[in-house]
Amino acid sequence: MNNCILEVQNFINGHFCKSDQFIESIDPSTGKTWVKVPDSGKSEMEKAVEAAEYGFKIWSKTSPVERAKILYRISDIIESRLEEFAQAESKDQGKPLWQARTIDIPRAVLNLRHFATTVQSDKEIAVIQPEIGVLNYTVSSPVGVVGIITPWNLPLYLLTFKLAPALAHGNTVVAKPSELTSVTAWMLCSVFKEAGLPPGVVNMVFGYGSTVGELLAKHPNVKAISFTGSTITGKRISQITAPYMKKLSLEMGGKNAAIVFEDADLEKCIPTLIRASFLNQGEVCLCTSRIYVQRSVFEVFVQEFVKETIKKIKVGAPSAPDTWMGPLISKQHMEKVKNYLKVAEKEGATFLCGGLDVELDLPPENQNGYFISATVLTNLPDMSFCMQEEIFGPVTCVVPFDTEEEVISRANNVQYGLCASVWSKDVSRIYRLAQEMEVGTVWCNTWLIRNLHMPFGGVKMSGVGFEGSDASREFYTVKKTVCVKTY
């Protein structure tokens, strides 16, 4: 994309709306402003909710087949403009361009098509009581106006994961994307217009979470909030929405463990866990940041893991074809990750690769970008900051364990419970651990294989509620029982 500064606009009631105040959005690979994002407030939010309420009167009465047709058209248009969306996502977020092309944008297309398809096969429950002449059946109705708040790490991917089921089930939406990564959400609005989505069905209001996000979460006419982001923000949403009894879906942080037993296939395990640790610069809630390795294979695992990390994880400009990790999202976030590494030094960690003093081979235009090398730590106690807190960067900790019972206890001893992976050829062991892990998803001898029919979410401080075919339907609809006396 060219170097001119883009000006993002809010999208309300089917129209783009100019703003007077803006937030500067930085290209994380250069440290320079490349986008101006609206700094919206109460006026814009009120207009957006009002438009969504009006749009709901029409959209909620549109048949699932017709709603699906529009979702299919939206997905087709995105797919036809895949390269344009991928370029924008990579530049805005910092992720390698190949990743935006092969993961982020295709997944956005899949999200829309999946829920457009599944909504057409929804079923209701019917029970007949012939002895008293009664027919009971259920009706699922859309919730109403839904607020969607999405993070900066997978902008279009996660926005469409929430938008698609909300729209498929007849709701209208006011969305608040991250102010750090607003471009593809803004681009999506032009796709809505081209696809014929009625005015008011989706409204996009850009700005800070502390203003726009709060206004959206506590607006009395917004019936549900679907949020993905930090645990701190999720807790805040839970607090401010409590008086309104809103439906909440909160997918929050993770401190995800991998458990590698001595019988694991290391040739498959090590490359997968390198990817699990450093994909998207480690800025994925599902990334692995604690790796427990059985002591008998610990030294072999560590030696090969570090060698392959140094060999494969090239840090560089997002547009370069051989780049595996781009920059972190912002200077502030980079400093946060660096502070964790400083704490790790004080706690006596051994840096097996990476760290604070690595000189990166970057092009001149990227010298002021927010880059950190892939870092592998060991010799940290379980209660250290880097083993307990979500770093959300390219940092993973490798430590040994001895017994199955011990490692289950240690892996569960964090406030989070999003996901885990278990590596072993012993099927009975895998079964036992899958039952014992206090997480929403357990991958066994693999990582990050997702089926959209399966429920996705976390437990403990990783979230409330689940998403997926049935789980999303339950969240975005209200169930009603109808009892009819037939004779």
Tab-separated table of C-alpha atoms in Angstrom:
chain	number	residue	atom	x	y	z
A	1	MET	CA	0.000	0.000	0.000
A	2	ASN	CA	1.176	3.569	-0.587
A	3	ASN	CA	2.654	5.855	2.071
A	4	CYS	CA	-0.135	8.466	2.223
A	5	ILE	CA	-1.983	8.845	5.525
A	6	LEU	CA	-5.405	7.207	5.387
A	7	GLU	CA	-8.400	8.768	7.109
A	8	VAL	CA	-10.771	6.206	8.562
A	9	GLN	CA	-14.441	7.171	8.958
A	10	ASN	CA	-17.207	5.879	11.186
A	11	PHE	CA	-19.950	3.910	9.426
A	12	ILE	CA	-23.424	4.667	10.771
A	13	ASN	CA	-26.801	3.837	9.220
A	14	GLY	CA	-25.191	2.818	5.938
A	15	HIS	CA	-23.146	6.010	5.536
A	16	PHE	CA	-19.531	7.000	6.149
A	17	CYS	CA	-19.355	9.914	8.587
A	18	LYS	CA	-16.528	12.434	8.766
A	19	SER	CA	-14.947	13.158	12.143
A	20	ASP	CA	-13.390	16.248	13.657
A	21	GLN	CA	-11.077	14.518	16.122
A	22	PHE	CA	-8.637	11.720	15.358
A	23	ILE	CA	-6.273	9.200	16.904
A	24	GLU	CA	-2.965	8.632	15.141
A	25	SER	CA	-2.481	4.966	14.261
A	26	ILE	CA	1.122	3.854	13.822
A	27	ASP	CA	2.639	1.458	11.316
A	28	PRO	CA	4.458	-0.768	13.847
A	29	SER	CA	7.148	-1.736	11.342
A	30	THR	CA	8.321	1.872	10.912
A	31	GLY	CA	7.064	3.754	13.979
A	32	LYS	CA	5.399	6.318	11.709
A	33	THR	CA	1.762	7.433	11.524
A	34	TRP	CA	-0.058	5.946	8.568
A	35	VAL	CA	-3.738	6.195	9.571
A	36	LYS	CA	-5.999	8.718	11.307
A	37	VAL	CA	-8.767	6.962	13.244
A	38	PRO	CA	-11.888	8.792	14.520
A	39	ASP	CA	-11.766	9.693	18.207
A	40	SER	CA	-15.472	9.137	18.673
A	41	GLY	CA	-17.660	9.886	21.673
A	42	LYS	CA	-21.208	9.862	23.002
A	43	SER	CA	-22.829	11.559	20.009
A	44	GLU	CA	-21.513	9.004	17.536
A	45	MET	CA	-22.451	6.095	19.800
A	46	GLU	CA	-25.998	7.337	20.272
A	47	LYS	CA	-26.458	7.675	16.518
A	48	ALA	CA	-25.045	4.203	15.934
A	49	VAL	CA	-27.309	2.524	18.489
A	50	GLU	CA	-30.334	4.411	17.166
A	51	ALA	CA	-29.486	3.267	13.631
A	52	ALA	CA	-29.061	-0.334	14.821
A	53	GLU	CA	-32.454	-0.214	16.552
A	54	TYR	CA	-34.088	0.973	13.348
A	55	GLY	CA	-32.209	-1.611	11.287
A	56	PHE	CA	-33.318	-4.367	13.642
A	57	LYS	CA	-36.961	-3.845	12.723
A	58	ILE	CA	-36.153	-4.896	9.158
A	59	TRP	CA	-33.248	-7.318	9.564
A	60	SER	CA	-34.835	-9.403	12.337
A	61	LYS	CA	-37.789	-10.099	10.025
A	62	THR	CA	-35.591	-10.984	7.048
A	63	SER	CA	-35.564	-14.750	6.452
A	64	PRO	CA	-32.432	-16.757	7.319
A	65	VAL	CA	-32.078	-17.638	3.640
A	66	GLU	CA	-32.008	-13.973	2.607
A	67	ARG	CA	-29.635	-13.059	5.436
A	68	ALA	CA	-27.366	-15.904	4.335
A	69	LYS	CA	-27.341	-14.664	0.742
A	70	ILE	CA	-25.991	-11.306	1.855
A	71	LEU	CA	-23.349	-12.939	4.063
A	72	TYR	CA	-22.259	-15.056	1.093
A	73	ARG	CA	-21.988	-11.907	-1.052
A	74	ILE	CA	-19.874	-10.212	1.632
A	75	SER	CA	-17.547	-13.221	1.791
A	76	ASP	CA	-17.235	-13.355	-2.008
A	77	ILE	CA	-16.283	-9.678	-2.203
A	78	ILE	CA	-13.660	-10.033	0.532
A	79	GLU	CA	-12.225	-13.058	-1.242
A	80	SER	CA	-12.053	-11.141	-4.542
A	81	ARG	CA	-10.136	-8.387	-2.733
A	82	LEU	CA	-7.994	-10.746	-0.633
A	83	GLU	CA	-4.665	-9.159	-1.568
A	84	GLU	CA	-5.918	-5.654	-0.761
A	85	PHE	CA	-7.211	-6.757	2.641
A	86	ALA	CA	-4.049	-8.760	3.370
A	87	GLN	CA	-1.787	-5.806	2.556
A	88	ALA	CA	-3.789	-3.547	4.863
A	89	GLU	CA	-3.921	-6.084	7.704
A	90	SER	CA	-0.186	-6.702	7.545
A	91	LYS	CA	0.726	-3.020	7.503
A	92	ASP	CA	-1.767	-2.098	10.223
A	93	GLN	CA	-0.976	-4.920	12.668
A	94	GLY	CA	2.622	-5.848	11.816
A	95	LYS	CA	1.995	-9.496	11.010
A	96	PRO	CA	3.899	-11.023	8.078
A	97	LEU	CA	2.117	-10.509	4.781
A	98	TRP	CA	2.135	-14.249	4.032
A	99	GLN	CA	0.213	-14.833	7.277
A	100	ALA	CA	-2.461	-12.263	6.436
A	101	ARG	CA	-2.806	-13.845	2.973
A	102	THR	CA	-3.015	-17.445	4.122
A	103	ILE	CA	-4.607	-17.243	7.582
A	104	ASP	CA	-6.312	-13.968	8.556
A	105	ILE	CA	-8.256	-13.025	5.434
A	106	PRO	CA	-9.203	-16.583	4.375
A	107	ARG	CA	-10.464	-17.216	7.908
A	108	ALA	CA	-12.633	-14.089	7.715
A	109	VAL	CA	-14.156	-15.466	4.507
A	110	LEU	CA	-14.702	-18.856	6.166
A	111	ASN	CA	-16.378	-17.277	9.210
A	112	LEU	CA	-18.990	-15.586	7.041
A	113	ARG	CA	-19.671	-18.640	4.897
A	114	HIS	CA	-19.817	-21.023	7.837
A	115	PHE	CA	-22.491	-19.145	9.759
A	116	ALA	CA	-24.402	-18.304	6.577
A	117	THR	CA	-24.624	-22.040	5.999
A	118	THR	CA	-25.370	-23.268	9.515
A	119	VAL	CA	-28.161	-20.763	10.183
A	120	GLN	CA	-30.177	-22.379	7.406
A	121	SER	CA	-30.242	-25.716	9.209
A	122	ASP	CA	-31.175	-24.516	12.701
A	123	LYS	CA	-33.619	-26.740	14.530
A	124	GLU	CA	-36.171	-26.111	17.249
A	125	ILE	CA	-37.518	-28.488	19.903
A	126	ALA	CA	-41.076	-29.811	19.821
A	127	VAL	CA	-42.707	-32.061	22.436
A	128	ILE	CA	-46.269	-33.404	22.199
A	129	GLN	CA	-48.262	-34.350	25.291
A	130	PRO	CA	-51.185	-36.253	23.719
A	131	GLU	CA	-52.666	-37.298	27.043
A	132	ILE	CA	-53.574	-33.667	27.746
A	133	GLY	CA	-53.770	-32.414	24.153
A	134	VAL	CA	-50.779	-30.088	24.311
A	135	LEU	CA	-48.049	-29.197	21.806
A	136	ASN	CA	-44.883	-27.577	23.173
A	137	TYR	CA	-42.312	-26.030	20.883
A	138	THR	CA	-39.466	-23.529	21.021
A	139	VAL	CA	-38.827	-20.367	19.054
A	140	SER	CA	-35.407	-18.707	18.822
A	141	SER	CA	-35.490	-14.950	18.337
A	142	PRO	CA	-32.598	-12.525	17.811
A	143	VAL	CA	-31.417	-10.718	20.936
A	144	GLY	CA	-31.592	-7.229	19.405
A	145	VAL	CA	-28.793	-4.696	19.146
A	146	VAL	CA	-25.475	-6.399	19.915
A	147	GLY	CA	-22.218	-4.670	20.842
A	148	ILE	CA	-19.029	-6.215	19.453
A	149	ILE	CA	-15.610	-5.189	20.779
A	150	THR	CA	-12.578	-6.709	19.067
A	151	PRO	CA	-8.800	-6.669	19.674
A	152	TRP	CA	-5.789	-5.667	17.610
A	153	ASN	CA	-4.035	-9.008	17.141
A	154	LEU	CA	-6.368	-10.670	14.582
A	155	PRO	CA	-8.510	-7.709	13.509
A	156	LEU	CA	-10.671	-8.958	10.620
A	157	TYR	CA	-10.437	-12.625	11.641
A	158	LEU	CA	-12.026	-12.004	15.060
A	159	LEU	CA	-14.404	-9.253	13.944
A	160	THR	CA	-16.036	-11.569	11.399
A	161	PHE	CA	-16.092	-14.449	13.896
A	162	LYS	CA	-18.535	-12.359	15.930
A	163	LEU	CA	-20.279	-10.420	13.165
A	164	ALA	CA	-21.193	-13.479	11.093
A	165	PRO	CA	-23.293	-15.334	13.703
A	166	ALA	CA	-24.773	-12.110	15.079
A	167	LEU	CA	-26.040	-11.153	11.627
A	168	ALA	CA	-26.988	-14.671	10.580
A	169	HIS	CA	-29.349	-14.940	13.566
A	170	GLY	CA	-31.055	-11.624	12.853
A	171	ASN	CA	-29.335	-9.193	15.207
A	172	THR	CA	-28.005	-5.764	14.334
A	173	VAL	CA	-24.568	-4.663	15.460
A	174	VAL	CA	-22.596	-1.725	16.776
A	175	ALA	CA	-18.918	-2.694	16.527
A	176	LYS	CA	-15.894	-1.093	18.181
A	177	PRO	CA	-12.643	-2.363	16.648
A	178	SER	CA	-9.312	-1.635	18.293
A	179	GLU	CA	-8.081	1.901	17.701
A	180	LEU	CA	-4.678	0.353	16.894
A	181	THR	CA	-5.988	-1.711	13.971
A	182	SER	CA	-9.080	-0.129	12.431
A	183	VAL	CA	-8.310	-0.226	8.717
A	184	THR	CA	-9.754	-3.574	7.605
A	185	ALA	CA	-12.912	-2.974	9.668
A	186	TRP	CA	-13.329	0.342	7.839
A	187	MET	CA	-12.682	-1.382	4.488
A	188	LEU	CA	-15.297	-3.983	5.383
A	189	CYS	CA	-17.950	-1.279	5.591
A	190	SER	CA	-17.616	-0.551	1.866
A	191	VAL	CA	-18.100	-4.284	1.291
A	192	PHE	CA	-21.358	-4.119	3.262
A	193	LYS	CA	-22.636	-1.389	0.963
A	194	GLU	CA	-21.600	-3.274	-2.173
A	195	ALA	CA	-23.219	-6.493	-0.912
A	196	GLY	CA	-26.541	-4.751	-0.232
A	197	LEU	CA	-26.583	-5.007	3.567
A	198	PRO	CA	-29.484	-2.772	4.710
A	199	PRO	CA	-28.622	0.500	6.492
A	200	GLY	CA	-28.222	0.253	10.256
A	201	VAL	CA	-27.586	-3.496	10.335
A	202	VAL	CA	-23.869	-2.976	11.039
A	203	ASN	CA	-22.531	0.260	12.465
A	204	MET	CA	-18.817	0.788	13.042
A	205	VAL	CA	-17.733	3.334	15.667
A	206	PHE	CA	-13.985	3.872	16.061
A	207	GLY	CA	-12.171	5.265	19.077
A	208	TYR	CA	-10.650	4.440	22.441
A	209	GLY	CA	-11.955	1.582	24.510
A	210	SER	CA	-12.099	3.784	27.598
A	211	THR	CA	-14.621	6.058	25.874
A	212	VAL	CA	-16.368	4.331	22.960
A	213	GLY	CA	-16.044	0.838	24.434
A	214	GLU	CA	-17.488	1.944	27.765
A	215	LEU	CA	-20.347	3.823	26.111
A	216	LEU	CA	-21.214	0.758	24.050
A	217	ALA	CA	-20.999	-1.678	26.952
A	218	LYS	CA	-23.286	0.282	29.245
A	219	HIS	CA	-25.777	1.590	26.684
A	220	PRO	CA	-29.195	0.447	27.950
A	221	ASN	CA	-30.454	-0.402	24.457
A	222	VAL	CA	-27.548	-2.727	23.654
A	223	LYS	CA	-28.747	-6.148	24.758
A	224	ALA	CA	-25.542	-8.187	24.525
A	225	ILE	CA	-21.783	-7.638	24.437
A	226	SER	CA	-19.329	-9.948	22.695
A	227	PHE	CA	-15.736	-9.086	23.589
A	228	THR	CA	-12.292	-10.473	22.862
A	229	GLY	CA	-9.306	-8.871	24.551
A	230	SER	CA	-7.448	-8.556	27.818
A	231	THR	CA	-8.664	-9.956	31.126
A	232	ILE	CA	-8.478	-6.495	32.706
A	233	THR	CA	-10.854	-5.057	30.091
A	234	GLY	CA	-13.125	-8.102	30.256
A	235	LYS	CA	-13.504	-7.690	34.007
A	236	ARG	CA	-14.314	-4.012	33.498
A	237	ILE	CA	-17.034	-4.883	30.968
A	238	SER	CA	-18.494	-7.401	33.401
A	239	GLN	CA	-18.644	-4.744	36.122
A	240	ILE	CA	-20.240	-1.946	34.114
A	241	THR	CA	-22.818	-4.187	32.405
A	242	ALA	CA	-23.969	-5.940	35.597
A	243	PRO	CA	-26.777	-3.436	36.373
A	244	TYR	CA	-28.263	-4.000	32.906
A	245	MET	CA	-28.299	-7.834	32.999
A	246	LYS	CA	-26.846	-7.989	29.477
A	247	LYS	CA	-25.793	-11.218	27.818
A	248	LEU	CA	-21.991	-11.420	27.876
A	249	SER	CA	-19.451	-13.381	25.874
A	250	LEU	CA	-15.946	-12.566	27.102
A	251	GLU	CA	-12.914	-14.250	25.533
A	252	MET	CA	-9.929	-12.999	27.477
A	253	GLY	CA	-6.286	-13.783	28.204
A	254	GLY	CA	-4.353	-17.023	28.343
A	255	LYS	CA	-1.167	-18.487	29.797
A	256	ASN	CA	-1.194	-21.651	27.800
A	257	ALA	CA	0.867	-24.733	28.598
A	258	ALA	CA	2.264	-27.495	26.421
A	259	ILE	CA	3.115	-30.787	28.133
A	260	VAL	CA	5.695	-32.944	26.362
A	261	PHE	CA	6.119	-36.525	27.605
A	262	GLU	CA	9.180	-38.656	26.985
A	263	ASP	CA	7.366	-40.757	24.370
A	264	ALA	CA	6.345	-37.725	22.266
A	265	ASP	CA	7.327	-37.568	18.598
A	266	LEU	CA	9.793	-34.691	18.892
A	267	GLU	CA	10.189	-34.373	15.127
A	268	LYS	CA	6.534	-33.294	14.940
A	269	CYS	CA	6.277	-31.710	18.364
A	270	ILE	CA	9.177	-29.245	18.177
A	271	PRO	CA	8.261	-27.499	14.887
A	272	THR	CA	4.644	-27.232	16.026
A	273	LEU	CA	5.558	-25.738	19.411
A	274	ILE	CA	7.904	-23.241	17.764
A	275	ARG	CA	4.954	-22.120	15.649
A	276	ALA	CA	2.716	-22.168	18.735
A	277	SER	CA	5.152	-19.934	20.613
A	278	PHE	CA	5.939	-17.349	17.939
A	279	LEU	CA	3.076	-17.167	15.417
A	280	ASN	CA	1.931	-13.574	14.934
A	281	GLN	CA	4.859	-12.449	17.141
A	282	GLY	CA	3.322	-14.434	20.002
A	283	GLU	CA	0.395	-12.006	19.929
A	284	VAL	CA	-2.321	-14.676	19.874
A	285	CYS	CA	-4.330	-15.574	22.962
A	286	LEU	CA	-3.828	-19.266	22.089
A	287	CYS	CA	-0.031	-19.094	21.829
A	288	THR	CA	2.013	-21.435	24.003
A	289	SER	CA	4.146	-19.623	26.582
A	290	ARG	CA	4.900	-22.454	29.059
A	291	ILE	CA	6.426	-25.706	27.823
A	292	TYR	CA	6.770	-28.525	30.379
A	293	VAL	CA	9.101	-31.281	29.146
A	294	GLN	CA	9.625	-34.609	30.903
A	295	ARG	CA	13.093	-34.608	32.430
A	296	SER	CA	14.396	-37.653	30.556
A	297	VAL	CA	14.106	-35.803	27.212
A	298	PHE	CA	14.461	-32.243	28.485
A	299	GLU	CA	18.032	-31.595	27.309
A	300	VAL	CA	17.419	-33.102	23.873
A	301	PHE	CA	14.207	-31.106	23.482
A	302	VAL	CA	15.774	-27.813	24.545
A	303	GLN	CA	18.808	-28.202	22.305
A	304	GLU	CA	16.716	-28.941	19.213
A	305	PHE	CA	14.000	-26.385	20.063
A	306	VAL	CA	16.515	-23.545	20.398
A	307	LYS	CA	18.480	-24.580	17.301
A	308	GLU	CA	15.329	-24.668	15.158
A	309	THR	CA	14.019	-21.381	16.616
A	310	ILE	CA	17.234	-19.573	15.696
A	311	LYS	CA	17.221	-21.196	12.252
A	312	LYS	CA	13.568	-20.644	11.302
A	313	ILE	CA	12.266	-17.551	13.096
A	314	LYS	CA	13.503	-14.641	10.992
A	315	VAL	CA	12.467	-11.207	12.254
A	316	GLY	CA	11.982	-8.592	9.576
A	317	ALA	CA	9.749	-6.310	7.555
A	318	PRO	CA	6.210	-7.748	7.302
A	319	SER	CA	6.245	-7.534	3.500
A	320	ALA	CA	9.434	-9.604	3.101
A	321	PRO	CA	8.604	-13.160	1.952
A	322	ASP	CA	11.127	-14.776	4.318
A	323	THR	CA	9.936	-12.889	7.433
A	324	TRP	CA	8.447	-15.162	10.083
A	325	MET	CA	7.918	-12.501	12.772
A	326	GLY	CA	7.115	-8.869	12.227
A	327	PRO	CA	7.011	-6.065	14.810
A	328	LEU	CA	4.921	-5.953	17.952
A	329	ILE	CA	1.770	-3.868	17.742
A	330	SER	CA	3.027	-0.699	19.453
A	331	LYS	CA	5.928	0.914	21.251
A	332	GLN	CA	4.021	0.659	24.523
A	333	HIS	CA	3.476	-3.064	24.061
A	334	MET	CA	7.101	-3.596	23.058
A	335	GLU	CA	8.227	-1.912	26.277
A	336	LYS	CA	5.833	-4.116	28.268
A	337	VAL	CA	7.363	-7.272	26.767
A	338	LYS	CA	10.886	-5.946	27.379
A	339	ASN	CA	10.006	-5.268	31.015
A	340	TYR	CA	9.028	-8.927	31.431
A	341	LEU	CA	12.436	-9.908	30.074
A	342	LYS	CA	14.129	-7.573	32.554
A	343	VAL	CA	12.155	-9.174	35.379
A	344	ALA	CA	13.139	-12.614	34.095
A	345	GLU	CA	16.803	-11.598	34.291
A	346	LYS	CA	16.345	-10.541	37.913
A	347	GLU	CA	14.568	-13.823	38.662
A	348	GLY	CA	17.594	-15.760	37.414
A	349	ALA	CA	16.270	-16.992	34.096
A	350	THR	CA	18.625	-18.487	31.544
A	351	PHE	CA	18.159	-16.938	28.094
A	352	LEU	CA	18.609	-19.763	25.599
A	353	CYS	CA	18.084	-17.424	22.643
A	354	GLY	CA	16.747	-13.935	22.045
A	355	GLY	CA	16.496	-11.380	24.810
A	356	LEU	CA	17.077	-7.661	25.115
A	357	ASP	CA	20.499	-7.274	23.509
A	358	VAL	CA	20.007	-9.030	20.171
A	359	GLU	CA	20.884	-6.893	17.169
A	360	LEU	CA	18.363	-7.485	14.408
A	361	ASP	CA	19.178	-7.231	10.704
A	362	LEU	CA	16.473	-4.804	9.602
A	363	PRO	CA	16.113	-2.581	6.506
A	364	PRO	CA	16.782	1.151	7.121
A	365	GLU	CA	13.073	2.036	6.948
A	366	ASN	CA	12.335	-0.455	9.748
A	367	GLN	CA	15.017	0.610	12.214
A	368	ASN	CA	12.457	2.457	14.355
A	369	GLY	CA	9.895	-0.337	14.278
A	370	TYR	CA	8.832	-2.319	17.330
A	371	PHE	CA	10.778	-5.538	16.817
A	372	ILE	CA	11.871	-8.157	19.382
A	373	SER	CA	13.614	-11.429	18.623
A	374	ALA	CA	12.133	-14.824	19.489
A	375	THR	CA	13.105	-15.519	23.103
A	376	VAL	CA	13.337	-18.860	24.910
A	377	LEU	CA	13.792	-18.891	28.697
A	378	THR	CA	14.495	-21.640	31.203
A	379	ASN	CA	15.395	-22.035	34.900
A	380	LEU	CA	12.345	-20.112	36.065
A	381	PRO	CA	10.204	-21.148	39.047
A	382	ASP	CA	6.508	-21.750	38.406
A	383	MET	CA	5.473	-18.693	40.404
A	384	SER	CA	7.731	-16.276	38.497
A	385	PHE	CA	6.080	-13.458	36.563
A	386	CYS	CA	6.982	-14.940	33.174
A	387	MET	CA	5.412	-18.271	34.132
A	388	GLN	CA	2.248	-16.742	35.617
A	389	GLU	CA	1.362	-13.642	33.601
A	390	GLU	CA	0.325	-13.247	29.984
A	391	ILE	CA	3.240	-11.605	28.154
A	392	PHE	CA	1.551	-11.638	24.732
A	393	GLY	CA	4.820	-11.524	22.844
A	394	PRO	CA	7.501	-13.788	21.359
A	395	VAL	CA	8.578	-15.268	24.689
A	396	THR	CA	8.250	-18.887	25.793
A	397	CYS	CA	9.488	-20.642	28.952
A	398	VAL	CA	10.741	-24.251	28.899
A	399	VAL	CA	10.992	-26.171	32.185
A	400	PRO	CA	11.332	-29.850	33.174
A	401	PHE	CA	8.884	-32.099	35.024
A	402	ASP	CA	8.997	-35.632	36.391
A	403	THR	CA	5.528	-37.153	36.847
A	404	GLU	CA	2.113	-36.896	35.265
A	405	GLU	CA	0.409	-35.886	38.520
A	406	GLU	CA	3.006	-33.199	39.144
A	407	VAL	CA	2.731	-31.576	35.726
A	408	ILE	CA	-1.068	-31.488	35.787
A	409	SER	CA	-0.959	-29.574	39.061
A	410	ARG	CA	1.717	-27.189	37.810
A	411	ALA	CA	0.075	-26.524	34.444
A	412	ASN	CA	-3.271	-25.743	36.115
A	413	ASN	CA	-1.689	-23.449	38.710
A	414	VAL	CA	-2.378	-20.169	36.867
A	415	GLN	CA	-5.356	-17.818	36.860
A	416	TYR	CA	-6.030	-18.506	33.175
A	417	GLY	CA	-7.683	-21.463	31.445
A	418	LEU	CA	-7.864	-20.961	27.697
A	419	CYS	CA	-6.045	-23.856	26.035
A	420	ALA	CA	-3.278	-26.437	26.372
A	421	SER	CA	-1.530	-29.040	24.263
A	422	VAL	CA	-0.439	-32.547	25.295
A	423	TRP	CA	2.237	-34.502	23.453
A	424	SER	CA	2.379	-38.278	23.909
A	425	LYS	CA	1.830	-41.538	22.005
A	426	ASP	CA	-0.018	-43.008	24.994
A	427	VAL	CA	-3.728	-42.617	24.217
A	428	SER	CA	-4.835	-43.431	27.769
A	429	ARG	CA	-2.513	-40.749	29.122
A	430	ILE	CA	-3.858	-38.212	26.618
A	431	TYR	CA	-7.394	-39.068	27.696
A	432	ARG	CA	-6.541	-38.606	31.386
A	433	LEU	CA	-4.847	-35.252	30.860
A	434	ALA	CA	-7.594	-33.946	28.600
A	435	GLN	CA	-10.035	-34.516	31.469
A	436	GLU	CA	-7.781	-32.910	34.077
A	437	MET	CA	-6.639	-29.755	32.260
A	438	GLU	CA	-8.567	-26.668	33.432
A	439	VAL	CA	-8.934	-25.104	29.981
A	440	GLY	CA	-11.514	-24.665	27.246
A	441	THR	CA	-9.543	-26.480	24.517
A	442	VAL	CA	-6.978	-29.293	24.715
A	443	TRP	CA	-4.985	-30.081	21.587
A	444	CYS	CA	-3.383	-33.515	21.590
A	445	ASN	CA	-0.294	-33.961	19.393
A	446	THR	CA	-1.254	-30.844	17.460
A	447	TRP	CA	-2.031	-27.129	17.914
A	448	LEU	CA	-4.472	-24.551	16.525
A	449	ILE	CA	-6.687	-26.832	14.504
A	450	ARG	CA	-10.099	-25.210	14.727
A	451	ASN	CA	-13.477	-26.480	13.599
A	452	LEU	CA	-16.135	-23.791	13.743
A	453	HIS	CA	-18.782	-26.280	14.847
A	454	MET	CA	-16.833	-26.869	18.073
A	455	PRO	CA	-17.320	-24.576	21.094
A	456	PHE	CA	-14.442	-22.164	21.671
A	457	GLY	CA	-13.798	-20.225	24.882
A	458	GLY	CA	-12.008	-20.300	28.195
A	459	VAL	CA	-12.502	-20.913	31.891
A	460	LYS	CA	-11.274	-19.126	35.023
A	461	MET	CA	-9.888	-15.695	34.032
A	462	SER	CA	-9.794	-16.645	30.357
A	463	GLY	CA	-13.431	-15.919	29.813
A	464	VAL	CA	-17.154	-16.383	30.103
A	465	GLY	CA	-19.151	-18.105	27.382
A	466	PHE	CA	-18.261	-19.934	24.181
A	467	GLU	CA	-18.392	-19.310	20.444
A	468	GLY	CA	-19.014	-21.720	17.546
A	469	SER	CA	-22.043	-23.019	15.627
A	470	ASP	CA	-24.314	-23.983	18.528
A	471	ALA	CA	-22.662	-21.816	21.186
A	472	SER	CA	-22.943	-18.662	19.065
A	473	ARG	CA	-26.559	-19.450	18.241
A	474	GLU	CA	-27.314	-19.733	21.943
A	475	PHE	CA	-25.626	-16.406	22.649
A	476	TYR	CA	-27.126	-14.409	19.784
A	477	THR	CA	-30.694	-15.668	20.249
A	478	VAL	CA	-33.306	-15.804	22.969
A	479	LYS	CA	-35.185	-19.060	23.432
A	480	LYS	CA	-38.945	-18.976	23.960
A	481	THR	CA	-41.224	-21.894	24.812
A	482	VAL	CA	-44.718	-21.913	23.281
A	483	CYS	CA	-47.353	-24.200	24.784
A	484	VAL	CA	-50.509	-24.762	22.679
A	485	LYS	CA	-53.650	-26.557	23.851
A	486	THR	CA	-54.682	-28.407	20.674
A	487	TYR	CA	-58.059	-29.769	21.828
